[in-house]
mmCIF file of C-alpha atoms in Angstrom:
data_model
loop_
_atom_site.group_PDB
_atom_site.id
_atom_site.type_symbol
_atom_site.label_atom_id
_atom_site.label_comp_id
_atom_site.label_asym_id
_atom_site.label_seq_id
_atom_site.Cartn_x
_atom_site.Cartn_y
_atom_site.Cartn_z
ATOM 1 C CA UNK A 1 -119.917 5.795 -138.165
ATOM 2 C CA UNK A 2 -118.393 8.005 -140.452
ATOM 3 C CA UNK A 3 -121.853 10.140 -140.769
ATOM 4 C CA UNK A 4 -122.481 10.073 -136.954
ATOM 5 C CA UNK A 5 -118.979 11.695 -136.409
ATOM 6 C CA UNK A 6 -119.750 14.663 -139.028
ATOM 7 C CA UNK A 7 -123.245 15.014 -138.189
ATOM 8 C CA UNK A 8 -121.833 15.758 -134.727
ATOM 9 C CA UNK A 9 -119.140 18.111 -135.894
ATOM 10 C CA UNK A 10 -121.489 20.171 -138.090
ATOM 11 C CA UNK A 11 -123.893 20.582 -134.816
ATOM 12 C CA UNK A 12 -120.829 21.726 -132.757
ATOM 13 C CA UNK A 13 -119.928 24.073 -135.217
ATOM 14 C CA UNK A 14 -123.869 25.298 -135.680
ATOM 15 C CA UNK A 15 -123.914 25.546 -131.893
ATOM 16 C CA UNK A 16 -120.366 27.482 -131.769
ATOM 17 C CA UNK A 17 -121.318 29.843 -133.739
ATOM 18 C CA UNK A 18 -124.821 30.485 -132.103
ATOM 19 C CA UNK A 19 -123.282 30.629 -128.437
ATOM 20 C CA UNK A 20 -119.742 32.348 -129.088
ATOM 21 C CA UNK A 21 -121.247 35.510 -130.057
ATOM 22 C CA UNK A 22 -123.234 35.643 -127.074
ATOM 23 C CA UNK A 23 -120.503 34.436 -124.799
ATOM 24 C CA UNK A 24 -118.450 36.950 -126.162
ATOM 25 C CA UNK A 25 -121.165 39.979 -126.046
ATOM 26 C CA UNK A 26 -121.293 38.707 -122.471
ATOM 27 C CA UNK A 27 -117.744 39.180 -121.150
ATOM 28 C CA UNK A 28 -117.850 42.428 -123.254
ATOM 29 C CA UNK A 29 -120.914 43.830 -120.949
ATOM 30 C CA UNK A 30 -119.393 43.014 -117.944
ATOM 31 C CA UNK A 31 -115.545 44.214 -118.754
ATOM 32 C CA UNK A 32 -117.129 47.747 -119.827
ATOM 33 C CA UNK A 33 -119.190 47.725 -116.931
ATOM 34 C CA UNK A 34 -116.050 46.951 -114.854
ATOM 35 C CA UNK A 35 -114.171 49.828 -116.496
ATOM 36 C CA UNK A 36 -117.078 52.392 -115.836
ATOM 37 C CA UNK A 37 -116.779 51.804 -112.507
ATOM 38 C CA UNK A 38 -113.662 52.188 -112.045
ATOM 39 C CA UNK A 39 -113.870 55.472 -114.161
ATOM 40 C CA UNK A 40 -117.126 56.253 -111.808
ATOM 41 C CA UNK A 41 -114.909 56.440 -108.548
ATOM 42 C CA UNK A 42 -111.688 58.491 -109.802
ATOM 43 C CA UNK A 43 -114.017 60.975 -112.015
ATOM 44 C CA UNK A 44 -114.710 64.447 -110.087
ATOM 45 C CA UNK A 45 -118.347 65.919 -110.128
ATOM 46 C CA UNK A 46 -117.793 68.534 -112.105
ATOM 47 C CA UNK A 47 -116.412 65.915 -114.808
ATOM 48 C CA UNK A 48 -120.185 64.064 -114.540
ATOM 49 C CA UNK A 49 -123.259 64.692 -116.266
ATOM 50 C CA UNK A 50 -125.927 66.299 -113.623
ATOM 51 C CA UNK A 51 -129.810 65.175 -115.251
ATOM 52 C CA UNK A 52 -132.818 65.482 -113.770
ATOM 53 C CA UNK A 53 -135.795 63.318 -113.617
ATOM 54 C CA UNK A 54 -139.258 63.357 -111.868
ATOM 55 C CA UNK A 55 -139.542 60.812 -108.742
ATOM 56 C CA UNK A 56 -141.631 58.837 -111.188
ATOM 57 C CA UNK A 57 -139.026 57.967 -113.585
ATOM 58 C CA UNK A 58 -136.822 57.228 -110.887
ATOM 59 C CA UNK A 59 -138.861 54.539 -109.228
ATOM 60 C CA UNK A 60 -138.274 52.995 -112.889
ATOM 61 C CA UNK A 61 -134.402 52.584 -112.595
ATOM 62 C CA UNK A 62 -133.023 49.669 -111.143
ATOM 63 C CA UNK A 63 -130.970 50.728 -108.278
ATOM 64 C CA UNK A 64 -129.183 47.382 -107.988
ATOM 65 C CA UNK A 65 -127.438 47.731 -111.815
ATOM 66 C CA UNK A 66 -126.931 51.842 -111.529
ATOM 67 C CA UNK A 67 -127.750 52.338 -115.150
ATOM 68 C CA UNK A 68 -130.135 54.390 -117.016
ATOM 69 C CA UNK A 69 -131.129 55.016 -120.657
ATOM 70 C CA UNK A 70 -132.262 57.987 -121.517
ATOM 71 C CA UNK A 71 -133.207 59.223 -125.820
ATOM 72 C CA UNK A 72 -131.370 55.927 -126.758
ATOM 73 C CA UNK A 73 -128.097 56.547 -124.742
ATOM 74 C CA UNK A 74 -126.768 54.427 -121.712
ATOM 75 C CA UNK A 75 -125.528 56.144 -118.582
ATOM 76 C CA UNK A 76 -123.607 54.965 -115.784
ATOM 77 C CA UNK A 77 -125.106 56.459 -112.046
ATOM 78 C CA UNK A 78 -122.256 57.615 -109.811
ATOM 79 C CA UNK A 79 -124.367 59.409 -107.453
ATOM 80 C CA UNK A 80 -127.942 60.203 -106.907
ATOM 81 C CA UNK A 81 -129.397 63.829 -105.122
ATOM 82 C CA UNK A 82 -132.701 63.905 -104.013
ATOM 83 C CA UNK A 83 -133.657 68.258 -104.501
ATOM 84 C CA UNK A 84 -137.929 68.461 -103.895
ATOM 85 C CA UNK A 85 -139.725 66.502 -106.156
ATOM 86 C CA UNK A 86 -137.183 65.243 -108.339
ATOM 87 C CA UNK A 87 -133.997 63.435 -108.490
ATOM 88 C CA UNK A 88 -130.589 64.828 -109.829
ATOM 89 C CA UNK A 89 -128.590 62.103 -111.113
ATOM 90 C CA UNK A 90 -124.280 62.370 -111.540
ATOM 91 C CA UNK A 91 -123.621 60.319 -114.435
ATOM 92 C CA UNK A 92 -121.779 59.415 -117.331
ATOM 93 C CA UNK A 93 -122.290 58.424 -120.743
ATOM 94 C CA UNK A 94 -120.967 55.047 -121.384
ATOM 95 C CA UNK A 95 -120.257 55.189 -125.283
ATOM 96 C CA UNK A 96 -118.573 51.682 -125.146
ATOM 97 C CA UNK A 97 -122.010 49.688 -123.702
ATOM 98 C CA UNK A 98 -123.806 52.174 -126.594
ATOM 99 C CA UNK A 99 -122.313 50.710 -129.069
ATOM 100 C CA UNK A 100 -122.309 47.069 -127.963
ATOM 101 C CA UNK A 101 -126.089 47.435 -127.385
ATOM 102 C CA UNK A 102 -126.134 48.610 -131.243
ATOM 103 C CA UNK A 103 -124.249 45.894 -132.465
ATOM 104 C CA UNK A 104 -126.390 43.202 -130.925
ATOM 105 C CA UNK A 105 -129.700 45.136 -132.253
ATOM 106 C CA UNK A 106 -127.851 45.208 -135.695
ATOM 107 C CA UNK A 107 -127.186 41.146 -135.614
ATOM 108 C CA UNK A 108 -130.986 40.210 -134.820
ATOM 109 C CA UNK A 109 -132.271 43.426 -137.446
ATOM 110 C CA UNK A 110 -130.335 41.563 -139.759
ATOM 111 C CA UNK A 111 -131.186 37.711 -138.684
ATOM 112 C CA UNK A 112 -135.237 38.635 -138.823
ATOM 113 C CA UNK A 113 -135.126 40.676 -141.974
ATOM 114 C CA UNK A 114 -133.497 37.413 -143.439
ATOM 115 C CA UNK A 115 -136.077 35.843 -145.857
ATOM 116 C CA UNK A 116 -134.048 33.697 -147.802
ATOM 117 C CA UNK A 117 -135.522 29.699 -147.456
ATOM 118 C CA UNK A 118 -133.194 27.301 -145.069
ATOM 119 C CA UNK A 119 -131.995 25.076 -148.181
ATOM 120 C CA UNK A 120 -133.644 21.996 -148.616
ATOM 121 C CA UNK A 121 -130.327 19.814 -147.701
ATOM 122 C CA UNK A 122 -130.367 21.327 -144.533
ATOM 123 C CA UNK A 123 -133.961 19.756 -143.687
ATOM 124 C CA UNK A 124 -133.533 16.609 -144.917
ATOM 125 C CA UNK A 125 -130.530 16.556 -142.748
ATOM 126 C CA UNK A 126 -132.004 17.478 -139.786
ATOM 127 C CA UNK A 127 -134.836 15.551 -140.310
ATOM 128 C CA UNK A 128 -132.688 11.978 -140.558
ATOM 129 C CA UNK A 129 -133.526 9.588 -137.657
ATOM 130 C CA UNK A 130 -130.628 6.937 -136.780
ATOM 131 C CA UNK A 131 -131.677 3.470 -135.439
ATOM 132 C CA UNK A 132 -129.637 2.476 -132.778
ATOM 133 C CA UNK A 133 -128.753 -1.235 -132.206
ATOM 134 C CA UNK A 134 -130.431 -2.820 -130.103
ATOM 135 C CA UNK A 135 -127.038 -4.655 -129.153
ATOM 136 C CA UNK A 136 -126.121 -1.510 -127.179
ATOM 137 C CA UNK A 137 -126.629 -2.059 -123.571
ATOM 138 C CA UNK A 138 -127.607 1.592 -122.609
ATOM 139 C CA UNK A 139 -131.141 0.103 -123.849
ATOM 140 C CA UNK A 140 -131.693 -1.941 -120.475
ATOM 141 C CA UNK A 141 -129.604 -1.308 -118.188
ATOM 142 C CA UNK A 142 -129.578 -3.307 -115.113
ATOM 143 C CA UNK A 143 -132.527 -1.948 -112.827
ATOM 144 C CA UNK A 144 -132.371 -3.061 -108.811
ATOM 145 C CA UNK A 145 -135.521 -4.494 -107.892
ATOM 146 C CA UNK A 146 -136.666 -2.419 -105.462
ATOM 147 C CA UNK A 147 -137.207 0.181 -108.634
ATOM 148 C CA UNK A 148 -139.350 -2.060 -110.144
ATOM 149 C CA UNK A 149 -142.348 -1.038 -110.852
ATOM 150 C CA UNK A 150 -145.218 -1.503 -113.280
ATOM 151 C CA UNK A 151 -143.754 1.628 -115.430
ATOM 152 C CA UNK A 152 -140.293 -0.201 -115.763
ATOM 153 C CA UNK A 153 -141.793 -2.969 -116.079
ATOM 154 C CA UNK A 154 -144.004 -2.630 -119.566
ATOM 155 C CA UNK A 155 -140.978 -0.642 -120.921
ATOM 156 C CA UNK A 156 -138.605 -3.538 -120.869
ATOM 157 C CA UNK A 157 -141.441 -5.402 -122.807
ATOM 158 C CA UNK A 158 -141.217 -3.211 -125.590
ATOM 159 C CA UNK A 159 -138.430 -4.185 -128.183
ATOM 160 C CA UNK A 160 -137.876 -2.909 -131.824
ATOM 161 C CA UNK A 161 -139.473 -5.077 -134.197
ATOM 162 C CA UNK A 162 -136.567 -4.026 -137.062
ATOM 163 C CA UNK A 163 -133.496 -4.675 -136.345
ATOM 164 C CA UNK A 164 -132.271 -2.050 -139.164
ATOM 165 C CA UNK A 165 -133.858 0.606 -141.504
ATOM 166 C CA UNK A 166 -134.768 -1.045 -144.970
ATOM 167 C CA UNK A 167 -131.879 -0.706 -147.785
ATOM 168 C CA UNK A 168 -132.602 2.161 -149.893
ATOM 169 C CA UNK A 169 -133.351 1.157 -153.373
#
């Protein structure tokens, strides 16, 4: 019991670990994208960046998010200006989603370049199976009969032949 409750612990803290960072780069995105919005609408024009770009590269950008990046920076679209053949975008550089960006490319850099071996406690940990008794009554559970069919059936015929794993010597 005592081994079931830690193995359990150390995969919730394996699994906390894994999922708070990206929970937390997550909310991050959207609060600076919630605060360049709001910058966005009380900015003047003259305060935005004007860029141009062919229709071509404008097809690219996905209206729905109003976001481009352009030599490695992220910019947030307040208003698009179609002049001829090309597009003149107001924008403005979002440093804050820049650097986010860069610190999740610096966390998976830095878990690929990672060569050390997983140690060998790890593995054999992982690879433990647990026998479950076959007093538990999750193993066949009461089945109405109008689900019975030949499936169920041959299943409920199949019982462990050990009761336990042999002692370790």
């Amino acid at each position: 019991m005592m081994k079931r409750i830690v193995a359990i612990g150390f995969l919730i803290v394996l699994t906390s670990q894994f999922v708070g960072f990206y929970a937390y780069f997550g909310s991050r995105l959207l609060a600076i994208r919630k605060e360049m919005r709001a910058a966005l609408a009380t900015l003047p024009e003259e305060k935005l960046e004007k860029i141009v770009i062919s229709a071509a590269e404008f097809k690219k950008i996905d209206s729905e998010e109003n976001e481009i990046e352009l030599s490695g920076k992220m910019y947030d679209i307040a208003k698009v200006v179609k002049a001829d053949n090309a597009y003149i975008l107001f924008a403005l550089h979002d440093e804050h989603e820049d650097s986010l960006l860069s610190m999740l490319d610096e966390m998976i850099k830095r878990s690929t370049n990672d060569k050390k071996p997983v140690p060998s406690e790890v593995v054999q940990f992982l690879a433990l199976v647990f026998v479950v008794p076959q007093s538990f009554e999750f193993l066949h559970p009461f089945t109405p009969s109008f689900l019975n069919t030949e499936y169920t059936k041959s299943s409920k015929e199949f019982d462990l032949m050990i009761d336990a794993p042999p002692p370790r010597g």
